[in-house]
Amino acid sequence: PPRSTLFPYTTLFRSLLAQHDLVWEPGAAAQRLPVLEEMTGAAHQTGDRDLVAEATLLRAAALIERGDPAGVVELQRYIKLAEQLGHARGRWGSLSRRATLAQLTGRVEEAISLADQALELGQAIGLPDAIGCFATLRASLAALGAPAIPMIDLMPTADPMWPFYPLLRAWGQVHQGDLDDAAATMRGFSLQAIPAKYDLEFVAITATVFSAVGSPTQQEWTYRRFAPYAGLHAVVGGCAAYHGSVDHYLGMLAAASANTDEAVGHFVAAITSYEQLGATAWAELSRAALERLRPVPDTVRTNIFRLAGGMWRMHFSGHEAHLPDAKGLRDLHVLLAAPHQPVHVSALVGYPVPPRADPVLDRRAIAEFRARIADLDADITEADQW
């Protein structure tokens, strides 16, 4: 259609985007989603693929914040749309959000590699968002066991006089295990310096620091401030990074304050939400924290070989590993479930185990198999000739 007929839809999109940003406050995903639905419709009317991608990304962020697995699908849709835009910024958007998706699903090495590629491309084309997205994602990957890189060290413009500079510095130190240094960094820090950010990023940062080195007053204050966001997830901006379930961080604060019942409830809620979202590696963090609250006596401790959310969790003799689902692991699971017992091949390929045959039937079956193999060999030869 003529450009003049598309102009109203472009104007509508920009107006709705302004409305969306106006209501974008911590925990306001439910209010943002209806606006985003209208934005998406207006974007499709314009035929502008950049606007469609932008609306898709913001909708993914709102859905993931609510723990809705549809948000992961929407993020995948954005990644595909951004890749098809045909310009460098779209390529950067695809790379950086592929890194976020890998982070959310627990693929740490892939997330690091993609983040590095996105940073290189973003700096090459002069994107102001590139360093910020890289810094928050790389820093938050430490929660999943990646080498800790303090976000503050990744930001060359960081000013030590920022009111919340000590909080960001201590966040990295806690992930590195330098609790004494983190406590020293936080001396004199004012609770009023915690920014009222539009997303829930500072839930993760503040709870991580205060649960590790905070005073009882700081822990209680932080818990009360963030308790209204229970049930939500910390998503940075338009899926620049994922920090996990708010319930997990509330559980950390409650556990640090010796409020065990509250901590157990939050960790259980986090595990449930993570598994619905497909964030199984994050669920293991909450499960480990829950086990520390309710330790199993050594006399009844059992080894673990369990599939959940497409990932195998294996724990044996004090060692633990997580691996994606594969046929070989499923076979091992069947074999280990029957120690010192023969396991029929049918049990491994998923067929009913046949009753034991007598020698005559076995010989007959062998003859039939050989005849069938001869037929297949003939078919293969004919196919090769053709």
XYZ file of N, CA and C in Angstrom, residues 368-386:
57
model
N 14.716 -66.335 9.471
C 13.889 -65.265 8.911
C 14.674 -63.957 8.823
N 15.464 -63.693 9.850
C 16.270 -62.472 9.835
C 17.262 -62.491 8.669
N 17.899 -63.658 8.467
C 18.873 -63.756 7.394
C 18.211 -63.562 6.034
N 17.020 -64.123 5.864
C 16.304 -63.950 4.599
C 15.947 -62.480 4.375
N 15.523 -61.836 5.450
C 15.151 -60.422 5.322
C 16.370 -59.563 5.006
N 17.512 -59.889 5.622
C 18.737 -59.141 5.350
C 19.151 -59.322 3.891
N 18.985 -60.541 3.369
C 19.328 -60.784 1.955
C 18.451 -59.934 1.045
N 17.147 -59.847 1.368
C 16.246 -59.003 0.574
C 16.688 -57.543 0.613
N 17.055 -57.065 1.815
C 17.478 -55.669 1.941
C 18.769 -55.406 1.175
N 19.694 -56.374 1.220
C 20.942 -56.220 0.463
C 20.653 -56.102 -1.032
N 19.687 -56.896 -1.501
C 19.328 -56.833 -2.922
C 18.713 -55.472 -3.252
N 17.861 -54.970 -2.366
C 17.257 -53.651 -2.589
C 18.322 -52.562 -2.627
N 19.325 -52.651 -1.736
C 20.382 -51.647 -1.690
C 21.199 -51.677 -2.978
N 21.511 -52.890 -3.445
C 22.273 -53.026 -4.682
C 21.516 -52.400 -5.855
N 20.211 -52.685 -5.913
C 19.394 -52.125 -7.004
C 19.349 -50.613 -6.919
N 19.222 -50.097 -5.683
C 19.183 -48.642 -5.527
C 20.487 -47.997 -5.952
N 21.614 -48.621 -5.594
C 22.926 -48.098 -6.025
C 23.051 -48.083 -7.538
N 22.534 -49.118 -8.187
C 22.602 -49.177 -9.659
C 21.784 -48.060 -10.284
N 20.588 -47.850 -9.739
C 19.739 -46.765 -10.257
C 20.411 -45.408 -10.053
